Amino acid sequence: MSYHVNEKGYYGNFGGAYVPEMLYPNVEELREKYLSIMSEPAFQHEFLLLLKDYVGRPSPLYLAERLSEKYGTTIYLKREDLNHTGAHKINNTIGQILLAERLGKKRIIAETGAGQHGVATATVCALKGLECVVYMGAVDIERQAPNVARMKMMGATVIPATSGSQTLKDATNEALRDWINNPVDTHYIIGSVVGPHPYPDMVARFQSIISEETRAQLKEKTGKVNPDYVLACVGGGSNAMGMFYHFLDQDDVKLIAVEAAGKGVESGESAATTLLGKEGVLHGSRSIVMQTEDGQVVEPYSISAGLDYPGIGPQHAHLFASARAKYVSITDNEAMDAGLQLARLEGIIPAIESSHALAYLDKMEFKGDETVVICLSGRGDKDLSTYMTHFGL
Amino acid sequence: MNRIKQLFEQKRNNVLSIYFTAGYPNIDSTLDIAEALEKAGADFLEIGVPYSDPLADGPVIQNSSQKAIENGMTVKVLFEQLKDLRKRVSIPVLLMGYVNPVLQYGVENFCSKCAEVGVDGVIVPDLPMYEYEELYQDCFIQNQLSNIFLITPTTSEARIRRIDELSNGFIYLLSTSSTTGKNLSVSSQVEDYFSRIKSMELRNPTMIGFGISDNKSFSKASEYANGAIVGSAFVKILAEENYLEKIPEFIGSLKGKEAVSY
């Protein structure tokens, strides 16, 4: 079975490009050109050079000894938190800004939830001297002030999305509307493996550096390229897709995607899309979507703003439907405990998103000494006040 | 015969279509508005099925959709209300909405319900041509529903030809590449685009939409197409008090003649 996109833009039943005619030329231009641009030697050279000298890649694969001791198995952390701007998001924005340059675009738009993707976009726009407009839910602007300040410092314009629930989903709508109104000179840097084809595939390819490096690093450290388990958290699913990418066809590697259960899957305040969602169309692709019986998209909840999305990328929907990856969920409280535990055992404060992946260790049973790789997708600096409040520190 | 085809056979020029959102401003205002529009002289109607994430729409229609959802409007409720449609309205009626609510209702159910209540066509802006042909076309044809495609200033000639082949009703010509509710400014660029389409001599009638808000823009659009569609400018009226009474005056002003009174 293929886990990759077919020539029609589908992963099994999922994917496609459900966009109004106004967006068709933009999406079609990308679809026609993304693979050829990405395979140009000059593009690859600049992309890899920036990842090395600007982002600081390869990110370390760190053997977490005290964490391993606690769970009685061997646990490696893929340290995306050490990237410039503090998360995996920049792998994709570097790739897309180089693509936008080659498409002759002068203006960049993006959506952001917690602000990590917005910051990563503002960063690469400053790097390349391109105009940057970031849409962010009015509610998120309030609760993520430091990231708003970072974007502004780097010269981006942050526009509040005041429609709907005023969070990530609405910021995405606003960015798509901007693109409809500015079809010629603007490139939309989508931050996750969502959106119309070719975005899910393009973003997955840019993020696939995570698993590419992991395999080489594992080989060097253990002599084997494949671990027993690979874990990552999933909102839209970009760090997970990057972490899974080069393992998809390795049948001996078990892939585990961790969604945010919020206050509990049954609580009505959750973002566990594969458990609570149904097949549907959101933001240009057919996937699994949290929605009412009537097809209205439901507002999800998670303590982590980066996992607070009512859908998942279409490739994830396919991995879920085909059972290639296992989709599980972790509550706010479980994630927060895992974040604190990592801080105390390893001296690493993880983003709350990444804490969800860490928390799943508690629910696993290991047969003797197995090898586990967890994608530590981001650092927890942005979440300090949430941790402080939660634990009364 | 499909009412849309019939209309364009009888009327080739200055055809006026009005869009409004079902369930807005009140849950049960849908048919009252439809009836008032026909009486006031609209040639056909597009009833919007509200959706939580209407990405092709500007603020006016977004707000009306959100309010309609809060009022309790759903596809199911709408079809329930439309049971009486043909007792009260004789002009063609289309449903316009996004693909997800249609998918959840079930495409086959949706099409057969449309036929049952007397809906003549459907506009689903985010349903791509490929998916339409693969999965939906048979069902539309069986139920004699017109599927209306959009074209924009950037749609290629080859694609316009393909759309013309697949269309059966009319083609929705977007005045500019934009979301709904912006005012049309007819630049020489826009005129070139309208003229280019006109000179293609498509087999389907064309209706210009997006940015048509008054007699000036309606007349201008009618020079290049069979008529025009007014959405946001009308939905704004529905936010006012006694909106039903204001409909004749609004339609009259669009058409550029004295208001017809009840």
XYZ file of C-alpha atoms in Angstrom:
655
model
C 0.000 0.000 0.000
C 1.210 3.492 -0.778
C 1.161 6.019 2.019
C 2.037 8.852 -0.314
C -0.012 11.136 -2.472
C -1.205 9.924 -5.900
C -1.239 11.955 -9.097
C -4.769 13.193 -8.373
C -3.698 14.633 -5.043
C -5.259 11.904 -2.907
C -4.102 9.621 -0.097
C -6.627 6.793 -0.351
C -9.977 8.573 0.085
C -8.427 11.675 1.570
C -6.899 14.844 0.181
C -7.797 16.584 -3.062
C -8.064 20.309 -3.618
C -11.510 21.525 -2.586
C -10.986 25.171 -3.408
C -13.204 27.739 -5.080
C -12.303 28.739 -8.627
C -10.696 31.946 -7.316
C -7.939 29.863 -5.716
C -7.586 27.368 -8.521
C -4.826 29.192 -10.469
C -2.700 29.672 -7.325
C -3.033 26.098 -6.220
C -2.555 24.813 -9.752
C 0.618 26.870 -10.204
C 2.036 25.321 -7.040
C 0.953 21.826 -8.028
C 2.627 22.138 -11.397
C 5.886 23.515 -10.068
C 6.580 22.375 -6.514
C 8.302 19.092 -7.319
C 10.481 20.465 -10.087
C 11.512 23.511 -8.034
C 12.246 21.382 -4.978
C 14.418 19.026 -6.986
C 16.583 21.778 -8.517
C 20.164 21.368 -7.244
C 20.396 25.109 -6.486
C 17.207 24.941 -4.426
C 18.410 21.887 -2.502
C 21.759 23.519 -1.902
C 20.264 26.719 -0.484
C 17.630 24.841 1.532
C 20.159 22.534 3.188
C 22.647 25.341 3.776
C 20.032 27.461 5.544
C 18.870 24.476 7.585
C 22.469 23.951 8.684
C 23.769 27.474 9.275
C 20.579 29.371 10.064
C 18.294 26.814 11.717
C 21.140 24.876 13.348
C 20.467 21.448 11.863
C 20.935 18.595 12.187
C 19.001 18.739 15.417
C 20.498 16.343 17.973
C 19.084 12.896 18.628
C 19.502 12.793 22.368
C 19.552 9.609 24.464
C 17.446 10.585 27.470
C 19.073 8.363 30.089
C 17.049 9.197 33.165
C 13.787 9.069 31.211
C 14.882 5.728 29.728
C 15.664 4.401 33.200
C 12.226 5.402 34.444
C 10.431 3.490 31.662
C 12.902 0.601 31.446
C 13.611 1.052 27.755
C 15.780 3.162 25.463
C 14.309 6.574 24.670
C 15.740 9.097 22.239
C 14.456 12.634 21.844
C 14.647 14.287 18.429
C 15.476 17.821 19.510
C 13.443 20.050 17.181
C 13.149 22.363 20.182
C 16.744 23.412 19.585
C 16.007 24.830 16.137
C 16.127 28.580 15.580
C 12.740 29.993 16.710
C 12.235 27.015 18.990
C 10.234 24.477 17.018
C 10.073 22.322 13.912
C 7.922 24.900 12.104
C 10.932 26.653 10.594
C 11.906 23.627 8.456
C 8.767 24.243 6.407
C 8.903 28.044 6.291
C 12.506 27.969 5.016
C 11.447 25.605 2.252
C 8.358 27.585 1.302
C 10.081 30.986 1.282
C 12.649 29.644 -1.180
C 9.811 28.285 -3.293
C 7.928 31.604 -3.114
C 11.057 33.446 -4.275
C 11.354 31.152 -7.266
C 7.678 31.695 -8.091
C 8.379 35.429 -8.135
C 6.069 36.227 -5.214
C 6.543 39.496 -3.328
C 4.183 39.117 -0.429
C 3.793 36.296 2.095
C 0.731 35.448 4.146
C 0.355 32.863 6.897
C -2.047 31.716 9.589
C -0.997 30.976 13.120
C -2.556 29.545 16.251
C -0.104 29.710 19.140
C 2.133 31.930 17.064
C 4.965 29.443 16.426
C 4.281 29.183 12.715
C 3.683 32.936 12.544
C 7.070 33.560 14.150
C 8.760 31.057 11.823
C 7.152 32.799 8.833
C 8.024 36.312 10.027
C 11.585 35.063 10.517
C 12.084 33.808 6.970
C 10.372 36.902 5.520
C 12.870 39.095 7.385
C 15.643 36.836 6.127
C 14.519 37.325 2.532
C 13.189 40.876 2.780
C 9.624 39.973 1.787
C 6.440 41.573 3.081
C 4.769 39.386 5.716
C 1.156 39.354 6.867
C 0.125 36.897 9.575
C -3.494 36.147 10.431
C -4.091 35.170 14.027
C -7.339 34.642 15.908
C -8.222 37.652 18.057
C -8.514 35.306 21.046
C -5.049 33.831 20.365
C -3.502 37.303 20.022
C -4.640 37.963 23.578
C -3.207 34.747 25.016
C 0.045 34.577 23.001
C 1.334 38.130 23.415
C 5.083 37.287 23.400
C 4.853 35.625 19.973
C 2.859 38.566 18.609
C 5.678 40.828 19.806
C 8.311 38.619 18.142
C 6.480 38.766 14.808
C 6.147 42.543 15.020
C 9.803 42.966 15.943
C 10.732 41.123 12.742
C 8.549 43.437 10.697
C 5.431 41.327 10.165
C 1.914 42.727 10.209
C -0.334 40.715 12.508
C -4.005 40.900 11.569
C -6.597 39.659 14.053
C -9.121 37.162 12.681
C -12.388 38.332 14.161
C -14.709 35.922 12.355
C -16.185 32.747 13.836
C -14.501 31.548 17.001
C -11.487 33.822 16.465
C -8.895 31.048 16.713
C -6.673 29.013 14.355
C -9.448 27.740 12.096
C -10.695 31.283 11.534
C -7.175 32.623 11.016
C -6.816 29.970 8.282
C -10.089 31.127 6.680
C -8.873 34.731 6.744
C -5.538 33.794 5.165
C -7.358 31.896 2.396
C -9.629 34.921 1.845
C -6.571 37.166 1.618
C -5.134 34.815 -1.010
C -8.393 34.950 -2.996
C -8.180 38.739 -2.980
C -4.452 38.845 -3.817
C -4.008 36.031 -6.299
C -1.010 37.233 -8.270
C 1.848 38.432 -6.086
C 1.132 36.551 -2.869
C 2.251 33.145 -1.601
C 0.427 31.514 1.295
C 2.760 29.627 3.629
C 0.497 27.067 5.279
C 1.997 25.896 8.561
C 0.878 22.298 8.680
C 0.242 19.271 6.476
C -3.276 20.544 5.776
C -4.904 22.526 2.965
C -5.491 21.707 -0.676
C -3.080 19.482 -2.603
C -0.109 20.016 -2.981
C 0.286 21.608 0.473
C 0.069 18.434 2.585
C 2.697 16.734 0.437
C 4.905 19.798 0.121
C 4.946 20.520 3.864
C 5.550 16.818 4.635
C 8.551 16.817 2.286
C 10.054 19.902 3.938
C 9.505 18.396 7.391
C 10.805 14.976 6.334
C 14.318 16.165 7.197
C 13.379 15.182 10.776
C 13.108 11.459 10.040
C 15.884 11.537 7.472
C 18.306 12.787 10.107
C 16.879 10.465 12.746
C 17.662 7.373 10.681
C 21.246 8.449 10.057
C 21.725 9.371 13.708
C 20.260 6.091 14.947
C 22.517 4.160 12.625
C 25.512 5.967 14.012
C 24.478 5.459 17.630
C 22.980 1.970 17.545
C 23.981 0.432 14.239
C 20.311 0.119 13.278
C 18.373 2.643 11.217
C 14.964 1.675 12.574
C 13.662 2.074 16.126
C 10.774 -0.018 17.473
C 8.537 2.978 18.075
C 8.252 6.522 16.770
C 6.017 8.968 18.644
C 4.851 12.476 17.820
C 1.997 14.791 18.729
C -0.632 15.727 16.126
C -2.624 18.927 15.708
C -2.695 19.410 11.960
C 0.198 16.964 12.020
C 3.334 18.532 10.533
C 5.926 17.437 13.084
C 4.411 13.955 13.155
C 4.473 13.691 9.372
C 8.106 14.827 9.322
C 8.949 12.340 12.058
C 7.068 9.469 10.333
C 7.982 10.234 6.727
C 11.017 8.005 6.165
C 9.566 5.282 8.390
C 6.243 4.963 6.553
C 7.457 2.092 4.402
C 9.426 0.430 7.237
C 6.904 -2.108 8.468
C 8.896 -2.983 11.575
C 8.558 0.555 12.951
C 5.407 1.229 14.972
C 4.145 4.766 14.476
C 2.161 6.449 17.232
C 0.400 9.788 16.757
C -0.762 11.520 19.911
C -3.764 13.818 19.757
C -4.952 16.233 22.417
C -7.884 14.901 24.443
C -8.236 18.268 26.187
C -10.343 17.826 29.320
C -11.224 14.300 28.200
C -12.527 12.771 24.991
C -16.091 12.694 26.342
C -15.938 16.132 27.984
C -17.038 18.183 24.985
C -13.754 20.075 25.320
C -11.311 18.064 23.254
C -9.273 18.073 20.062
C -9.060 14.287 19.559
C -9.986 14.467 15.890
C -9.718 10.797 14.912
C -11.968 9.794 17.817
C -14.479 12.613 17.566
C -14.394 13.505 13.892
C -15.957 12.166 10.711
C -14.945 12.324 7.098
C -15.439 15.792 5.713
C -13.869 18.724 3.909
C -12.050 21.503 5.741
C -9.647 24.148 4.423
C -9.454 22.586 0.993
C -8.967 18.900 1.628
C -11.028 15.863 2.418
C -9.960 14.437 5.746
C -11.309 13.711 9.209
C -13.022 16.740 10.682
C -14.689 17.477 14.013
C -18.167 18.625 13.053
C -21.835 18.590 13.871
C -24.260 16.194 12.230
C -25.109 19.050 9.853
C -21.490 19.480 8.751
C -20.663 22.637 10.703
C -17.076 22.588 11.930
C -16.799 22.347 15.702
C -14.409 24.427 17.766
C -11.889 22.095 19.413
C -10.227 22.576 22.777
C -6.783 21.783 24.121
C -4.579 23.463 26.714
C -2.020 23.485 23.926
C -2.807 26.100 21.285
C -0.759 24.166 18.707
C -2.992 21.078 18.902
C -6.212 23.048 18.950
C -7.333 22.272 15.373
C -10.605 20.559 14.329
C -9.017 18.474 11.566
C -5.868 16.535 10.729
C -3.887 16.463 7.510
C -5.259 14.107 4.835
C -2.161 11.901 4.933
C -2.787 11.358 8.650
C -6.407 10.490 7.884
C -5.087 7.872 5.479
C -2.545 6.500 7.987
C -5.374 6.302 10.514
C -7.872 4.652 8.168
C -5.286 2.146 6.933
C -4.067 1.530 10.510
C -0.462 2.212 9.465
C -0.153 4.514 12.468
C -1.903 4.250 15.789
C -3.783 7.380 16.900
C -4.134 7.872 20.635
C -5.018 10.798 22.841
C -3.690 12.428 25.980
C -5.497 14.830 28.311
C -4.349 18.300 29.374
C -3.402 17.033 32.831
C -1.451 14.022 31.570
C 0.479 16.252 29.170
C 1.278 18.841 31.835
C 2.590 16.125 34.186
C 4.789 14.738 31.423
C 6.161 18.220 30.715
C 7.082 18.714 34.356
C 8.593 15.236 34.504
C 10.884 15.920 31.554
C 11.972 19.221 33.099
C 12.866 17.430 36.372
C 14.464 14.296 34.854
C 16.311 15.773 31.900
C 16.456 19.530 32.370
C 14.438 20.110 29.236
C 11.215 22.137 29.286
C 9.106 20.898 26.366
C 6.353 22.739 24.527
C 2.986 21.535 25.810
C 2.338 20.102 22.337
C 5.399 17.851 22.665
C 4.436 16.962 26.238
C 1.447 15.119 24.779
C 3.777 12.748 22.937
C 5.911 12.285 26.073
C 2.842 11.524 28.182
C 2.005 8.487 26.100
C 5.095 6.705 27.468
C 3.067 6.089 30.630
C 0.562 4.046 28.644
C 3.040 1.871 26.799
C 4.334 -1.547 27.767
C 7.809 -2.410 26.623
C 9.097 -5.866 25.923
C 12.620 -5.805 27.249
C 14.875 -3.148 25.837
C 13.157 -1.503 22.913
C 14.125 1.702 21.134
C 11.728 4.634 21.151
C 12.146 7.937 19.330
C 9.976 10.857 20.397
C 9.789 14.059 18.414
C 10.360 16.922 20.818
C 8.729 19.340 18.412
C 9.216 22.562 20.354
C 10.563 24.186 23.475
C 8.395 25.245 26.364
C 9.460 28.871 26.824
C 6.202 30.055 25.270
C 4.269 27.881 27.728
C 5.985 28.853 30.978
C 3.071 30.842 32.321
C 0.664 27.994 31.543
C 2.933 25.527 33.368
C 3.356 27.941 36.295
C -0.364 28.454 36.668
C -1.165 24.760 36.262
C 1.270 23.620 38.959
C 1.020 26.711 41.164
C 4.789 27.094 40.976
C -38.182 21.406 -18.424
C -35.716 22.835 -15.942
C -36.911 26.303 -14.892
C -33.449 27.826 -15.367
C -33.302 26.822 -19.029
C -36.813 28.082 -19.508
C -35.975 31.443 -17.973
C -32.974 32.049 -20.219
C -34.976 31.026 -23.264
C -37.553 33.662 -22.457
C -35.227 36.356 -21.168
C -31.764 36.970 -22.589
C -30.929 40.317 -21.026
C -30.908 42.073 -17.666
C -31.668 38.880 -15.780
C -31.524 39.641 -12.057
C -30.700 37.011 -9.479
C -30.682 37.643 -5.752
C -28.726 35.710 -3.131
C -29.742 35.470 0.492
C -28.843 33.167 3.364
C -31.426 30.646 4.546
C -32.425 31.167 8.168
C -31.346 34.796 8.254
C -32.378 37.082 9.837
C -34.863 34.628 11.388
C -35.054 30.866 11.216
C -38.365 30.969 9.346
C -37.768 34.028 7.151
C -36.538 31.997 4.162
C -39.763 31.581 2.195
C -41.167 35.018 3.079
C -38.077 36.603 1.577
C -38.201 34.356 -1.484
C -41.833 35.238 -2.129
C -41.230 38.961 -1.648
C -38.290 38.848 -4.070
C -40.343 37.210 -6.776
C -43.134 39.749 -6.327
C -40.627 42.586 -6.479
C -39.299 41.356 -9.806
C -36.261 39.159 -9.200
C -35.818 36.645 -12.022
C -34.342 33.865 -9.955
C -33.044 33.181 -6.471
C -29.986 31.699 -4.834
C -30.652 30.505 -1.330
C -27.483 30.160 0.711
C -27.010 27.105 2.905
C -25.081 28.455 5.896
C -21.652 27.026 6.717
C -19.327 27.689 9.623
C -16.250 28.312 7.433
C -17.390 30.143 4.280
C -13.984 30.981 2.861
C -15.157 32.557 -0.390
C -17.347 35.023 1.472
C -16.721 38.486 2.837
C -17.938 39.745 6.218
C -21.600 40.414 5.306
C -22.375 36.869 4.172
C -20.113 35.370 6.854
C -22.147 37.152 9.526
C -25.455 36.118 7.994
C -24.259 32.489 7.902
C -23.125 32.556 11.487
C -26.419 34.084 12.607
C -28.385 31.534 10.570
C -26.498 28.652 12.200
C -27.183 30.161 15.624
C -30.849 30.416 14.610
C -30.808 26.654 14.070
C -30.662 26.474 10.279
C -29.400 23.147 8.921
C -29.728 21.381 5.577
C -32.470 19.232 7.111
C -34.439 22.220 8.419
C -34.046 24.006 5.099
C -35.513 21.117 3.103
C -38.361 20.950 5.606
C -39.076 24.658 4.970
C -38.750 24.242 1.209
C -41.585 21.693 1.127
C -43.859 24.676 0.493
C -41.498 26.349 -1.953
C -43.465 25.688 -5.099
C -46.741 26.758 -3.494
C -45.298 30.214 -3.007
C -42.538 30.765 -5.567
C -42.548 30.051 -9.291
C -39.178 31.509 -10.448
C -36.065 29.288 -10.568
C -34.382 28.602 -7.237
C -30.818 27.444 -6.651
C -29.131 26.380 -3.459
C -25.664 27.779 -2.866
C -23.460 26.295 -0.214
C -20.153 24.716 0.644
C -19.399 21.077 0.040
C -19.104 19.810 3.624
C -22.744 20.197 4.733
C -23.785 18.571 1.422
C -21.403 15.654 2.044
C -22.736 15.144 5.549
C -26.339 15.168 4.331
C -25.326 12.708 1.632
C -24.930 13.769 -1.976
C -27.666 11.454 -3.265
C -30.103 12.498 -0.580
C -29.283 16.114 -1.226
C -29.930 15.858 -4.957
C -33.149 13.915 -4.638
C -34.454 16.301 -1.965
C -33.681 19.244 -4.254
C -35.718 17.628 -7.001
C -38.517 16.770 -4.585
C -39.001 20.331 -3.303
C -38.503 21.976 -6.677
C -34.965 23.339 -6.480
C -33.516 23.768 -9.967
C -29.803 23.985 -9.460
C -26.887 24.005 -7.057
C -23.794 26.185 -6.665
C -21.024 24.611 -4.588
C -17.976 26.884 -4.964
C -15.536 24.507 -3.295
C -16.529 21.395 -5.238
C -13.755 20.866 -7.802
C -14.497 19.910 -11.393
C -12.691 16.565 -11.109
C -14.674 15.459 -8.056
C -17.910 16.695 -9.629
C -17.367 14.592 -12.735
C -16.243 11.499 -10.835
C -18.762 11.426 -8.047
C -21.610 13.879 -8.447
C -22.520 14.445 -12.067
C -24.720 11.351 -12.507
C -26.733 12.211 -9.470
C -27.214 15.819 -10.629
C -28.343 14.684 -14.067
C -30.753 12.083 -12.685
C -32.434 14.777 -10.643
C -32.345 17.358 -13.435
C -30.262 19.722 -11.356
C -28.068 22.342 -12.927
C -24.577 22.521 -11.474
C -23.260 26.050 -11.704
C -19.504 26.570 -12.116
C -17.598 29.756 -11.406
C -15.051 31.400 -13.650
C -12.711 34.230 -12.701
C -10.443 36.647 -14.599
C -7.617 34.125 -14.223
C -9.473 31.031 -15.462
C -7.749 29.796 -18.613
C -9.563 29.579 -21.935
C -9.225 25.794 -22.076
C -10.736 25.499 -18.629
C -13.596 27.855 -19.534
C -14.372 25.627 -22.528
C -14.397 22.561 -20.296
C -16.674 24.328 -17.800
C -18.975 25.322 -20.650
C -19.222 21.674 -21.694
C -20.018 20.507 -18.174
C -22.494 23.299 -17.355
C -26.206 23.099 -17.891
C -27.960 26.237 -16.743
C -25.618 29.187 -16.699
C -22.034 30.056 -15.865
C -21.267 32.263 -12.899
C -18.788 34.895 -14.005
C -16.895 36.455 -11.096
C -16.308 40.128 -11.742
C -12.947 39.995 -10.029
C -10.910 37.517 -8.085
C -12.180 38.359 -4.618
C -14.385 37.283 -1.777
C -18.016 38.426 -1.830
C -19.155 41.886 -0.864
C -16.559 44.163 -2.456
C -17.729 46.935 -4.761
C -17.189 46.354 -8.420
C -14.904 48.888 -10.030
C -15.104 48.447 -13.747
C -11.608 49.141 -14.975
C -10.498 48.636 -18.551
C -8.962 45.366 -17.330
C -12.341 44.126 -16.102
C -13.997 45.237 -19.339
C -11.363 43.379 -21.341
C -12.090 40.243 -19.357
C -15.863 40.575 -19.765
C -15.424 41.223 -23.494
C -13.090 38.262 -23.855
C -15.695 35.954 -22.303
C -18.466 37.466 -24.396
C -16.468 36.894 -27.568
C -15.981 33.228 -26.678
C -19.680 32.705 -27.491
C -20.215 30.089 -24.818
C -23.121 27.746 -25.216
C -24.394 28.549 -21.694
C -25.792 31.901 -20.559
C -23.543 33.887 -18.204
C -24.373 35.806 -15.060
C -21.908 38.228 -13.484
C -21.607 38.201 -9.722
C -19.445 39.562 -6.866
C -19.477 43.307 -6.355
C -22.862 44.015 -7.975
C -24.675 46.323 -5.587
C -26.614 49.015 -7.460
C -28.176 49.969 -10.769
C -24.875 51.203 -12.159
C -22.998 47.948 -11.598
C -26.039 45.866 -12.573
C -26.427 47.723 -15.896
C -22.720 47.514 -16.605
C -22.663 43.766 -15.946
C -25.740 43.269 -18.111
C -23.890 44.750 -21.086
C -21.494 41.836 -21.066
C -23.566 38.965 -19.706
C -27.178 37.836 -19.610
C -27.560 39.447 -16.246
C -26.102 39.759 -12.782
C -26.284 38.400 -9.262
C -26.614 40.535 -6.131
C -25.700 39.026 -2.763
C -24.060 41.048 -0.001
C -25.857 44.299 -0.904
C -29.187 42.515 -0.453
C -28.180 40.627 2.697
C -27.366 44.015 4.277
C -31.014 45.033 3.781
C -32.101 41.968 5.726
C -30.356 43.329 8.829
C -32.714 46.286 8.838
C -36.116 46.468 10.498
C -39.155 45.761 8.310
C -36.865 44.289 5.716
C -39.708 42.627 3.777
C -41.231 46.019 3.051
C -37.918 47.324 1.748
C -37.480 44.584 -0.830
C -39.581 46.143 -3.632
C -37.692 49.425 -3.366
C -34.319 47.672 -3.373
C -35.123 45.548 -6.405
C -36.637 48.556 -8.145
C -33.510 50.597 -7.563
C -31.319 47.796 -8.929
C -33.370 47.570 -12.072
C -33.448 51.327 -12.348
C -37.142 51.958 -12.330
C -39.656 53.284 -9.846
C -40.311 51.131 -6.846
C -43.192 48.731 -7.216
C -45.437 48.730 -4.206
C -47.416 45.848 -2.787
